[in-house]
Amino acid sequence: MLQEKKVLVRCDFNVPRKEGKITDDNRIVMALPTIKYLIENNAKIVLFSHLGKVKTEEDKAKNNLECVAVRLQELLPETKVTFCPVTRGPELEEAVAGLKDGEIVLVQNTRYEKGESKNDEELGKYWASLGDVFVEDAFGSVHRAHASTVGIPTNIKENGLGFLVEKEVTMLGKAVDEPAHPFVAIIGGSKVSSKIDVVDNLLKKADKVIIGGGMAYTFSKATGGKIGTSLVEDDKLDLAKEYLEKAGDKLVLPIDNVIADAFSEEANTGVADAGQIPDGWMGLDIGPKSVELFKETLKGAKTVVWNGPMGVFEMPKFAKGTEEVCKAISELDDAITVIGGGDSAAAAKQLGYADKFSHVSTGGGASLEYMEGKVLPGIAIIAEK
Ligand code: AMP
């Protein structure tokens, strides 16, 4: 029973803004199912979130959470939404004590507190003392052990996951931990160093792991290929070689590339087979033969996890590989298809395919860490309790 209970909710209201105005309220909208459920059940609701990075007094002014309270009030016209401009003290305590059933207080940016990011014990205890129940609904922050994500639930008796986090965990879990086979993972993006842990974990679970994007050139060079001036991490060549040896044909790499003579939309372009990129040229997208190979690999897949673009999709000339792969995944019949946040989510949205996926994760860092097989502290603490 939630009636009359003070329910503390960690939301992810870290919204993009320009000149103080919210430019995309998606994160606020995504939090509404949990908030509405609490309103309908007559809880007294206290919302917490961080916004941006706060190091200086100037950062505080830039990242005041009040703009979110204004938008939330517009989205919930029948609910009283009060903004509390401080993160502790009598003003906050009185605002919480004065809540009637079904009303909301939004607390100032949690990062106004230095102890937030350090999971300061006293801060977690203090925030926990304001309520009876804690709800974790900030998927974008659950990979961080902060006072608002871990400190509060550590110090409160009743805990639960909000609808947003529950959906993320269910969908990512279905895809990564209990996949229907064939399971194909597609990993792209710029760097081997930032994705190798994902590749490593998914190689243990998937039937095929496709690698595209800038990171493919390090693998190509590791096998003696010529990569011109393509993106490469020379200190990861041995690692790439090791993975190629241990994964065998489970790893699927591009067989050709769209190449350019400059990192520019105005560059001259061409196509070269993998490992045969001429001097002075760089690979900026997968080529047409790779698109066909990747489509063939995806055929019949029952689970697909995708993280990272196949090329520099921000430039239309080099977006085709990402678009084709995105399209091929979205057209699979009867498959669980999950985008692991960040750039691939942006690409799918930009290309108009986002709503054709089973799930588009909202948390870049958190979903990456989930795919790496890491424990997400904000969720582990709830499970523990
Ligand atoms: P990540 O954050 O690691 O997922 O990387 C995403 C970025 O990788 C995007 O901004 C892409 O433009 C970039 N990227 C993808 N393919 C290439 C490539 N072949 N060369 C350089 N950058 C790339």
Short mmCIF file of N, CA and C in Angstrom, two decimals, residues 247-380:
data_model
loop_
_atom_site.label_atom_id
_atom_site.label_comp_id
_atom_site.label_asym_id
_atom_site.label_seq_id
_atom_site.Cartn_x
_atom_site.Cartn_y
_atom_site.Cartn_z
N ALA A 247 38.02 -16.42 -31.30
CA ALA A 247 36.61 -16.42 -31.71
C ALA A 247 36.37 -17.13 -33.03
N GLY A 248 37.40 -17.26 -33.84
CA GLY A 248 37.25 -17.93 -35.15
C GLY A 248 36.15 -17.29 -35.97
N ASP A 249 35.29 -18.13 -36.58
CA ASP A 249 34.29 -17.55 -37.49
C ASP A 249 33.06 -17.01 -36.76
N LYS A 250 33.11 -16.99 -35.45
CA LYS A 250 32.04 -16.34 -34.69
C LYS A 250 32.10 -14.82 -34.89
N LEU A 251 33.33 -14.32 -35.08
CA LEU A 251 33.49 -12.88 -35.34
C LEU A 251 33.32 -12.63 -36.83
N VAL A 252 32.44 -11.70 -37.18
CA VAL A 252 32.22 -11.38 -38.59
C VAL A 252 32.68 -9.94 -38.82
N LEU A 253 33.67 -9.80 -39.70
CA LEU A 253 34.24 -8.46 -39.96
C LEU A 253 33.87 -7.97 -41.35
N PRO A 254 33.93 -6.65 -41.57
CA PRO A 254 33.62 -6.12 -42.91
C PRO A 254 34.57 -6.70 -43.96
N ILE A 255 34.05 -6.94 -45.17
CA ILE A 255 34.92 -7.43 -46.24
C ILE A 255 35.24 -6.32 -47.24
N ASP A 256 34.55 -5.22 -47.15
CA ASP A 256 34.91 -4.04 -47.96
C ASP A 256 34.49 -2.77 -47.24
N ASN A 257 34.98 -1.65 -47.73
CA ASN A 257 34.72 -0.38 -47.05
C ASN A 257 34.48 0.75 -48.03
N VAL A 258 33.66 1.70 -47.60
CA VAL A 258 33.59 2.97 -48.32
C VAL A 258 34.76 3.79 -47.81
N ILE A 259 35.60 4.23 -48.74
CA ILE A 259 36.81 4.96 -48.33
C ILE A 259 36.73 6.42 -48.80
N ALA A 260 37.52 7.27 -48.16
CA ALA A 260 37.52 8.69 -48.50
C ALA A 260 38.95 9.23 -48.39
N ASP A 261 39.24 10.31 -49.14
CA ASP A 261 40.60 10.86 -49.05
C ASP A 261 40.71 11.96 -48.00
N ALA A 262 39.61 12.18 -47.26
CA ALA A 262 39.63 13.11 -46.13
C ALA A 262 38.45 12.81 -45.23
N PHE A 263 38.53 13.21 -43.97
CA PHE A 263 37.43 13.03 -43.04
C PHE A 263 36.46 14.18 -43.23
N SER A 264 35.72 14.12 -44.35
CA SER A 264 34.89 15.26 -44.70
C SER A 264 33.78 14.85 -45.64
N GLU A 265 32.69 15.55 -45.55
CA GLU A 265 31.54 15.33 -46.43
C GLU A 265 31.91 15.65 -47.88
N GLU A 266 32.94 16.51 -48.06
CA GLU A 266 33.35 16.92 -49.42
C GLU A 266 34.44 16.02 -50.01
N ALA A 267 34.86 15.02 -49.27
CA ALA A 267 35.98 14.18 -49.71
C ALA A 267 35.63 13.40 -50.98
N ASN A 268 36.68 13.01 -51.72
CA ASN A 268 36.47 12.04 -52.80
C ASN A 268 36.27 10.69 -52.15
N THR A 269 35.40 9.86 -52.74
CA THR A 269 35.14 8.57 -52.11
C THR A 269 35.30 7.42 -53.09
N GLY A 270 35.38 6.24 -52.56
CA GLY A 270 35.47 5.03 -53.38
C GLY A 270 35.16 3.82 -52.51
N VAL A 271 35.37 2.64 -53.08
CA VAL A 271 35.16 1.42 -52.30
C VAL A 271 36.41 0.57 -52.41
N ALA A 272 36.86 0.00 -51.30
CA ALA A 272 38.03 -0.87 -51.33
C ALA A 272 37.75 -2.11 -50.51
N ASP A 273 38.33 -3.25 -50.96
CA ASP A 273 38.18 -4.46 -50.16
C ASP A 273 38.90 -4.27 -48.83
N ALA A 274 38.44 -5.01 -47.81
CA ALA A 274 39.07 -4.90 -46.50
C ALA A 274 40.55 -5.27 -46.60
N GLY A 275 41.38 -4.51 -45.92
CA GLY A 275 42.81 -4.79 -45.91
C GLY A 275 43.52 -4.30 -47.15
N GLN A 276 42.79 -3.59 -48.03
CA GLN A 276 43.44 -3.08 -49.26
C GLN A 276 43.13 -1.60 -49.47
N ILE A 277 43.16 -0.87 -48.38
CA ILE A 277 42.88 0.57 -48.47
C ILE A 277 44.17 1.28 -48.88
N PRO A 278 44.14 2.05 -49.98
CA PRO A 278 45.37 2.70 -50.44
C PRO A 278 45.90 3.73 -49.45
N ASP A 279 47.19 4.01 -49.53
CA ASP A 279 47.80 5.03 -48.68
C ASP A 279 47.06 6.35 -48.87
N GLY A 280 46.87 7.08 -47.82
CA GLY A 280 46.24 8.39 -47.91
C GLY A 280 44.71 8.34 -47.89
N TRP A 281 44.15 7.14 -47.88
CA TRP A 281 42.69 6.99 -47.83
C TRP A 281 42.28 6.36 -46.50
N MET A 282 41.05 6.64 -46.09
CA MET A 282 40.56 6.06 -44.83
C MET A 282 39.18 5.45 -45.03
N GLY A 283 38.91 4.41 -44.26
CA GLY A 283 37.59 3.77 -44.32
C GLY A 283 36.63 4.50 -43.39
N LEU A 284 35.51 4.97 -43.96
CA LEU A 284 34.55 5.70 -43.12
C LEU A 284 33.18 5.03 -43.06
N ASP A 285 33.03 3.92 -43.77
CA ASP A 285 31.77 3.16 -43.66
C ASP A 285 32.05 1.74 -44.15
N ILE A 286 31.14 0.81 -43.83
CA ILE A 286 31.27 -0.52 -44.43
C ILE A 286 30.80 -0.41 -45.88
N GLY A 287 31.32 -1.29 -46.74
CA GLY A 287 30.98 -1.24 -48.17
C GLY A 287 29.78 -2.11 -48.50
N PRO A 288 29.36 -2.13 -49.79
CA PRO A 288 28.16 -2.88 -50.18
C PRO A 288 28.26 -4.39 -49.98
N LYS A 289 29.46 -4.95 -50.17
CA LYS A 289 29.58 -6.41 -49.97
C LYS A 289 29.43 -6.75 -48.48
N SER A 290 29.92 -5.86 -47.63
CA SER A 290 29.78 -6.09 -46.18
C SER A 290 28.33 -5.99 -45.77
N VAL A 291 27.62 -5.04 -46.38
CA VAL A 291 26.19 -4.90 -46.06
C VAL A 291 25.49 -6.22 -46.36
N GLU A 292 25.80 -6.80 -47.53
CA GLU A 292 25.17 -8.08 -47.89
C GLU A 292 25.58 -9.19 -46.92
N LEU A 293 26.86 -9.23 -46.57
CA LEU A 293 27.34 -10.25 -45.63
C LEU A 293 26.65 -10.11 -44.27
N PHE A 294 26.54 -8.88 -43.80
CA PHE A 294 25.91 -8.66 -42.48
C PHE A 294 24.42 -9.02 -42.54
N LYS A 295 23.78 -8.69 -43.68
CA LYS A 295 22.35 -9.03 -43.83
C LYS A 295 22.18 -10.55 -43.79
N GLU A 296 23.08 -11.24 -44.49
CA GLU A 296 23.04 -12.70 -44.55
C GLU A 296 23.23 -13.28 -43.14
N THR A 297 24.15 -12.68 -42.41
CA THR A 297 24.43 -13.15 -41.04
C THR A 297 23.22 -12.94 -40.14
N LEU A 298 22.48 -11.86 -40.42
CA LEU A 298 21.31 -11.54 -39.58
C LEU A 298 20.09 -12.40 -39.90
N LYS A 299 20.11 -13.00 -41.09
CA LYS A 299 18.93 -13.74 -41.56
C LYS A 299 18.52 -14.83 -40.57
N GLY A 300 17.26 -14.84 -40.19
CA GLY A 300 16.76 -15.88 -39.29
C GLY A 300 17.08 -15.65 -37.82
N ALA A 301 17.78 -14.56 -37.52
CA ALA A 301 18.14 -14.31 -36.11
C ALA A 301 16.87 -14.13 -35.28
N LYS A 302 16.92 -14.66 -34.06
CA LYS A 302 15.77 -14.54 -33.16
C LYS A 302 16.07 -13.51 -32.05
N THR A 303 17.34 -13.20 -31.89
CA THR A 303 17.71 -12.13 -30.96
C THR A 303 18.83 -11.32 -31.60
N VAL A 304 18.67 -9.99 -31.57
CA VAL A 304 19.75 -9.11 -32.07
C VAL A 304 19.98 -7.98 -31.07
N VAL A 305 21.24 -7.79 -30.74
CA VAL A 305 21.62 -6.65 -29.91
C VAL A 305 22.55 -5.79 -30.74
N TRP A 306 22.27 -4.51 -30.81
CA TRP A 306 23.09 -3.62 -31.64
C TRP A 306 23.59 -2.43 -30.82
N ASN A 307 24.89 -2.22 -30.86
CA ASN A 307 25.46 -1.04 -30.23
C ASN A 307 26.59 -0.48 -31.09
N GLY A 308 26.44 0.73 -31.56
CA GLY A 308 27.50 1.43 -32.29
C GLY A 308 27.28 1.44 -33.79
N PRO A 309 27.45 2.62 -34.41
CA PRO A 309 27.23 2.74 -35.85
C PRO A 309 28.30 2.02 -36.68
N MET A 310 27.93 1.70 -37.94
CA MET A 310 28.84 0.99 -38.86
C MET A 310 29.84 1.92 -39.53
N GLY A 311 29.55 3.23 -39.48
CA GLY A 311 30.44 4.21 -40.09
C GLY A 311 30.16 5.58 -39.50
N VAL A 312 30.70 6.60 -40.16
CA VAL A 312 30.50 7.97 -39.67
C VAL A 312 29.12 8.43 -40.15
N PHE A 313 28.09 7.92 -39.46
CA PHE A 313 26.70 8.11 -39.94
C PHE A 313 26.25 9.56 -39.86
N GLU A 314 27.01 10.38 -39.10
CA GLU A 314 26.64 11.79 -38.99
C GLU A 314 26.78 12.49 -40.34
N MET A 315 27.65 11.94 -41.23
CA MET A 315 27.80 12.51 -42.58
C MET A 315 27.02 11.60 -43.54
N PRO A 316 26.02 12.14 -44.25
CA PRO A 316 25.17 11.31 -45.12
C PRO A 316 25.94 10.39 -46.06
N LYS A 317 27.11 10.86 -46.56
CA LYS A 317 27.90 10.04 -47.48
C LYS A 317 28.36 8.73 -46.87
N PHE A 318 28.46 8.72 -45.53
CA PHE A 318 29.00 7.53 -44.86
C PHE A 318 27.96 6.89 -43.91
N ALA A 319 26.69 7.16 -44.20
CA ALA A 319 25.61 6.67 -43.32
C ALA A 319 24.95 5.40 -43.84
N LYS A 320 25.27 5.02 -45.08
CA LYS A 320 24.51 3.94 -45.72
C LYS A 320 24.64 2.59 -44.99
N GLY A 321 25.87 2.28 -44.58
CA GLY A 321 26.09 1.00 -43.88
C GLY A 321 25.23 0.92 -42.63
N THR A 322 25.23 1.99 -41.85
CA THR A 322 24.45 2.02 -40.60
C THR A 322 22.96 1.91 -40.94
N GLU A 323 22.55 2.64 -41.96
CA GLU A 323 21.13 2.64 -42.35
C GLU A 323 20.69 1.23 -42.79
N GLU A 324 21.51 0.60 -43.63
CA GLU A 324 21.14 -0.73 -44.15
C GLU A 324 21.06 -1.76 -43.03
N VAL A 325 22.01 -1.70 -42.12
CA VAL A 325 22.02 -2.65 -41.01
C VAL A 325 20.80 -2.40 -40.11
N CYS A 326 20.55 -1.13 -39.85
CA CYS A 326 19.41 -0.74 -39.01
C CYS A 326 18.12 -1.26 -39.64
N LYS A 327 18.00 -1.08 -40.93
CA LYS A 327 16.81 -1.51 -41.66
C LYS A 327 16.68 -3.04 -41.59
N ALA A 328 17.80 -3.73 -41.84
CA ALA A 328 17.76 -5.20 -41.84
C ALA A 328 17.33 -5.73 -40.48
N ILE A 329 17.82 -5.13 -39.41
CA ILE A 329 17.42 -5.60 -38.07
C ILE A 329 15.93 -5.35 -37.86
N SER A 330 15.50 -4.14 -38.26
CA SER A 330 14.10 -3.78 -37.98
C SER A 330 13.11 -4.62 -38.80
N GLU A 331 13.60 -5.23 -39.88
CA GLU A 331 12.69 -6.05 -40.71
C GLU A 331 12.65 -7.53 -40.31
N LEU A 332 13.43 -7.91 -39.31
CA LEU A 332 13.44 -9.32 -38.90
C LEU A 332 12.09 -9.71 -38.33
N ASP A 333 11.64 -10.91 -38.71
CA ASP A 333 10.35 -11.39 -38.21
C ASP A 333 10.55 -12.06 -36.87
N ASP A 334 9.65 -11.76 -35.95
CA ASP A 334 9.57 -12.57 -34.76
C ASP A 334 10.90 -12.64 -33.99
N ALA A 335 11.60 -11.51 -33.93
CA ALA A 335 12.88 -11.49 -33.22
C ALA A 335 12.84 -10.41 -32.14
N ILE A 336 13.59 -10.66 -31.06
CA ILE A 336 13.78 -9.62 -30.05
C ILE A 336 14.95 -8.76 -30.54
N THR A 337 14.70 -7.49 -30.77
CA THR A 337 15.75 -6.61 -31.29
C THR A 337 15.95 -5.44 -30.34
N VAL A 338 17.18 -5.30 -29.89
CA VAL A 338 17.46 -4.30 -28.86
C VAL A 338 18.61 -3.40 -29.29
N ILE A 339 18.40 -2.10 -29.15
CA ILE A 339 19.48 -1.14 -29.39
C ILE A 339 20.02 -0.71 -28.03
N GLY A 340 21.31 -0.84 -27.89
CA GLY A 340 21.94 -0.55 -26.61
C GLY A 340 22.32 0.90 -26.42
N GLY A 341 21.42 1.78 -26.69
CA GLY A 341 21.62 3.19 -26.33
C GLY A 341 22.63 3.96 -27.16
N GLY A 342 22.85 5.20 -26.76
CA GLY A 342 23.88 6.07 -27.35
C GLY A 342 23.68 6.38 -28.81
N ASP A 343 24.79 6.26 -29.56
CA ASP A 343 24.80 6.66 -30.97
C ASP A 343 23.89 5.83 -31.85
N SER A 344 23.78 4.52 -31.57
CA SER A 344 22.93 3.69 -32.42
C SER A 344 21.47 4.06 -32.23
N ALA A 345 21.10 4.43 -30.99
CA ALA A 345 19.73 4.87 -30.75
C ALA A 345 19.47 6.16 -31.53
N ALA A 346 20.46 7.07 -31.50
CA ALA A 346 20.32 8.33 -32.24
C ALA A 346 20.22 8.06 -33.73
N ALA A 347 21.03 7.10 -34.23
CA ALA A 347 21.01 6.77 -35.66
C ALA A 347 19.65 6.20 -36.05
N ALA A 348 19.12 5.27 -35.25
CA ALA A 348 17.83 4.64 -35.56
C ALA A 348 16.72 5.69 -35.57
N LYS A 349 16.81 6.63 -34.65
CA LYS A 349 15.82 7.70 -34.56
C LYS A 349 15.92 8.58 -35.80
N GLN A 350 17.16 8.99 -36.12
CA GLN A 350 17.42 9.87 -37.26
C GLN A 350 16.95 9.22 -38.56
N LEU A 351 17.10 7.90 -38.65
CA LEU A 351 16.73 7.19 -39.88
C LEU A 351 15.27 6.74 -39.88
N GLY A 352 14.57 6.95 -38.77
CA GLY A 352 13.13 6.65 -38.70
C GLY A 352 12.79 5.20 -38.41
N TYR A 353 13.74 4.43 -37.84
CA TYR A 353 13.47 3.01 -37.56
C TYR A 353 13.27 2.69 -36.08
N ALA A 354 13.43 3.70 -35.21
CA ALA A 354 13.46 3.42 -33.77
C ALA A 354 12.24 2.64 -33.28
N ASP A 355 11.05 2.99 -33.82
CA ASP A 355 9.86 2.31 -33.29
C ASP A 355 9.67 0.91 -33.85
N LYS A 356 10.57 0.46 -34.71
CA LYS A 356 10.46 -0.90 -35.25
C LYS A 356 11.29 -1.90 -34.44
N PHE A 357 11.99 -1.41 -33.43
CA PHE A 357 12.78 -2.31 -32.58
C PHE A 357 11.96 -2.72 -31.36
N SER A 358 12.27 -3.91 -30.80
CA SER A 358 11.56 -4.33 -29.58
C SER A 358 11.86 -3.37 -28.45
N HIS A 359 13.10 -2.89 -28.41
CA HIS A 359 13.48 -2.01 -27.30
C HIS A 359 14.66 -1.13 -27.69
N VAL A 360 14.54 0.15 -27.39
CA VAL A 360 15.67 1.07 -27.57
C VAL A 360 16.05 1.54 -26.18
N SER A 361 17.21 1.11 -25.73
CA SER A 361 17.60 1.43 -24.36
C SER A 361 17.86 2.93 -24.21
N THR A 362 17.46 3.44 -23.01
CA THR A 362 17.59 4.88 -22.77
C THR A 362 18.94 5.23 -22.14
N GLY A 363 19.66 4.22 -21.67
CA GLY A 363 20.89 4.54 -20.93
C GLY A 363 22.12 4.08 -21.66
N GLY A 364 22.88 4.99 -22.24
CA GLY A 364 24.09 4.62 -22.99
C GLY A 364 25.08 3.84 -22.12
N GLY A 365 25.59 4.51 -21.09
CA GLY A 365 26.60 3.89 -20.22
C GLY A 365 26.07 2.67 -19.51
N ALA A 366 24.83 2.77 -19.00
CA ALA A 366 24.26 1.66 -18.23
C ALA A 366 24.03 0.44 -19.12
N SER A 367 23.52 0.66 -20.36
CA SER A 367 23.27 -0.53 -21.17
C SER A 367 24.58 -1.14 -21.66
N LEU A 368 25.58 -0.28 -21.91
CA LEU A 368 26.89 -0.81 -22.29
C LEU A 368 27.45 -1.69 -21.17
N GLU A 369 27.35 -1.20 -19.94
CA GLU A 369 27.87 -1.99 -18.81
C GLU A 369 27.06 -3.27 -18.62
N TYR A 370 25.75 -3.18 -18.87
CA TYR A 370 24.94 -4.40 -18.79
C TYR A 370 25.43 -5.41 -19.83
N MET A 371 25.68 -4.92 -21.05
CA MET A 371 26.13 -5.83 -22.11
C MET A 371 27.54 -6.37 -21.86
N GLU A 372 28.29 -5.63 -21.02
CA GLU A 372 29.63 -6.12 -20.65
C GLU A 372 29.53 -7.19 -19.57
N GLY A 373 28.32 -7.40 -19.06
CA GLY A 373 28.12 -8.40 -18.01
C GLY A 373 28.44 -7.86 -16.63
N LYS A 374 28.55 -6.52 -16.52
CA LYS A 374 28.89 -5.94 -15.22
C LYS A 374 27.65 -5.80 -14.34
N VAL A 375 27.89 -5.75 -13.05
CA VAL A 375 26.80 -5.53 -12.10
C VAL A 375 26.47 -4.04 -12.11
N LEU A 376 25.17 -3.72 -12.19
CA LEU A 376 24.76 -2.32 -12.12
C LEU A 376 24.39 -2.02 -10.66
N PRO A 377 25.21 -1.22 -9.96
CA PRO A 377 25.01 -1.08 -8.51
C PRO A 377 23.62 -0.57 -8.11
N GLY A 378 23.04 0.31 -8.93
CA GLY A 378 21.72 0.86 -8.59
C GLY A 378 20.61 -0.19 -8.66
N ILE A 379 20.84 -1.26 -9.41
CA ILE A 379 19.86 -2.32 -9.49
C ILE A 379 20.21 -3.43 -8.50
N ALA A 380 21.51 -3.69 -8.36
CA ALA A 380 21.95 -4.75 -7.44
C ALA A 380 21.48 -4.48 -6.01
#
